[in-house]
Amino acid sequence: ETGVTQTPRHLVMGMTNKKSLKCEQHLGHNAMYWYKQSAKKPLELMFVYNFKEQTENNSVPSRFSPECPNSSHLFLHLHTLQPEDSALYLCASSPQSRAGTDTQYFGPGTRLTVL
Amino acid sequence: GNSVTQMEGPVTLSEEAFLTINCTYTATGYPSLFWYVQYPGEGLQLLLKATKADDKGSNKGFEATYRKETTSFHLEKGSVQVSDSAVYFCALSDDYKLSFGAGTTVTVRA
């Protein structure tokens, strides 16, 4: 248990559906991250939030829409996804962003399948 | 830009064997270096880290030394157990972005 929870753990959706992934951290951290983990590819950083402000969007398609209402919660809203978006989506948090020595703490991930 | 290269897997070992996973990096600044581990069905967990040259990170019998002269951070364990079966990721952090290697799958057989 790392102090970062993600729901749901598994999600199957059609290309026309709208769904949201939720991440919550109980560590008192100020920075939160979304990563995409696809088979045979390195982890890809998608978004970074620091003190609820988005500080990084790593050229992510607009069908992925993040939301960070407070420092403890992070959402990823999904709409009109493609089958190639099927992957494990990992949330992470750290004490602050722009501190290269900080450890990032990861949640267990949401396994997303797009049909 | 920053990048991490780690040895391709999969790696299969017998219990009590010696494990080495090579990791080299390219970075413009003075990054921190990390090894993360991912057990089946779970997210990534920090295994160890080193924040400056010649630092040695260690945890659960694993060790890695930050070698600036060879830009390497190789992971070693002297005697692996079945419970060490997992995917291991080398990563570097420059500022706040973590750059990951592709991961090395390790399977330890009893």
Tab-separated table of C-alpha atoms in Angstrom, chain B residues 7-91:
chain	number	residue	atom	x	y	z
B	7	MET	CA	19.229	-4.284	-20.789
B	8	GLU	CA	16.547	-6.138	-22.662
B	9	GLY	CA	14.826	-9.007	-20.981
B	10	PRO	CA	13.410	-11.290	-20.149
B	11	VAL	CA	15.887	-12.617	-17.623
B	12	THR	CA	15.319	-16.027	-16.062
B	13	LEU	CA	17.356	-17.137	-13.060
B	14	SER	CA	17.421	-19.870	-10.457
B	15	GLU	CA	16.957	-19.064	-6.786
B	16	GLU	CA	20.154	-17.838	-5.081
B	17	ALA	CA	21.693	-16.782	-8.395
B	18	PHE	CA	23.382	-13.403	-8.874
B	19	LEU	CA	21.363	-10.763	-10.709
B	20	THR	CA	22.686	-7.795	-12.670
B	21	ILE	CA	20.540	-5.461	-14.748
B	22	ASN	CA	22.520	-2.902	-16.703
B	23	CYS	CA	21.330	0.690	-16.965
B	24	THR	CA	22.999	3.614	-18.702
B	25	TYR	CA	21.708	7.137	-19.094
B	26	THR	CA	22.081	10.307	-21.082
B	27	ALA	CA	21.366	13.589	-19.344
B	28	THR	CA	22.316	17.213	-19.749
B	29	GLY	CA	22.379	18.106	-16.050
B	30	TYR	CA	22.972	16.228	-12.814
B	31	PRO	CA	20.032	13.889	-12.528
B	32	SER	CA	18.891	11.701	-9.688
B	33	LEU	CA	18.740	8.014	-10.561
B	34	PHE	CA	16.134	5.490	-9.483
B	35	TRP	CA	15.239	1.843	-9.730
B	36	TYR	CA	11.532	1.091	-9.543
B	37	VAL	CA	10.013	-2.390	-9.374
B	38	GLN	CA	6.588	-3.505	-10.580
B	39	TYR	CA	5.193	-6.750	-9.202
B	40	PRO	CA	2.438	-8.509	-11.157
B	41	GLY	CA	-0.853	-6.636	-11.031
B	42	GLU	CA	0.584	-3.679	-9.129
B	43	GLY	CA	1.891	-0.193	-9.761
B	44	LEU	CA	5.528	0.825	-9.543
B	45	GLN	CA	7.329	0.976	-6.215
B	46	LEU	CA	10.611	2.696	-5.503
B	47	LEU	CA	13.334	0.099	-4.928
B	48	LEU	CA	16.295	2.433	-4.407
B	49	LYS	CA	17.707	5.750	-5.528
B	50	ALA	CA	20.890	7.815	-5.655
B	51	THR	CA	20.963	11.572	-5.954
B	52	LYS	CA	24.612	12.324	-6.718
B	53	ALA	CA	27.713	10.750	-8.192
B	54	ASP	CA	29.262	7.861	-6.238
B	55	ASP	CA	26.138	7.476	-4.076
B	56	LYS	CA	25.069	3.896	-3.513
B	57	GLY	CA	21.405	3.101	-3.146
B	58	SER	CA	20.411	-0.123	-1.412
B	59	ASN	CA	17.224	-1.875	-0.338
B	60	LYS	CA	16.041	-5.476	0.137
B	61	GLY	CA	19.481	-6.802	-0.810
B	62	PHE	CA	19.590	-4.817	-4.058
B	63	GLU	CA	22.331	-2.262	-4.704
B	64	ALA	CA	23.183	0.275	-7.396
B	65	THR	CA	25.972	2.851	-7.547
B	66	TYR	CA	25.691	6.169	-9.400
B	67	ARG	CA	28.705	6.167	-11.766
B	68	LYS	CA	29.029	9.523	-13.462
B	69	GLU	CA	32.168	8.572	-15.383
B	70	THR	CA	30.410	5.690	-17.114
B	71	THR	CA	26.885	7.232	-16.921
B	72	SER	CA	25.626	3.993	-15.404
B	73	PHE	CA	23.431	2.806	-12.540
B	74	HIS	CA	23.521	-0.985	-12.712
B	75	LEU	CA	21.274	-2.952	-10.356
B	76	GLU	CA	22.710	-5.977	-8.537
B	77	LYS	CA	21.555	-8.577	-6.038
B	78	GLY	CA	23.752	-11.335	-4.782
B	79	SER	CA	21.140	-14.022	-4.144
B	80	VAL	CA	17.697	-13.709	-5.687
B	81	GLN	CA	14.487	-15.246	-4.417
B	82	VAL	CA	11.308	-16.293	-6.191
B	83	SER	CA	9.639	-13.228	-4.667
B	84	ASP	CA	12.019	-10.997	-6.671
B	85	SER	CA	10.204	-11.937	-9.873
B	86	ALA	CA	8.996	-8.630	-11.268
B	87	VAL	CA	9.642	-5.956	-13.880
B	88	TYR	CA	12.484	-3.584	-12.990
B	89	PHE	CA	12.649	-0.031	-14.346
B	90	CYS	CA	15.647	2.263	-14.323
B	91	ALA	CA	14.741	5.955	-14.316
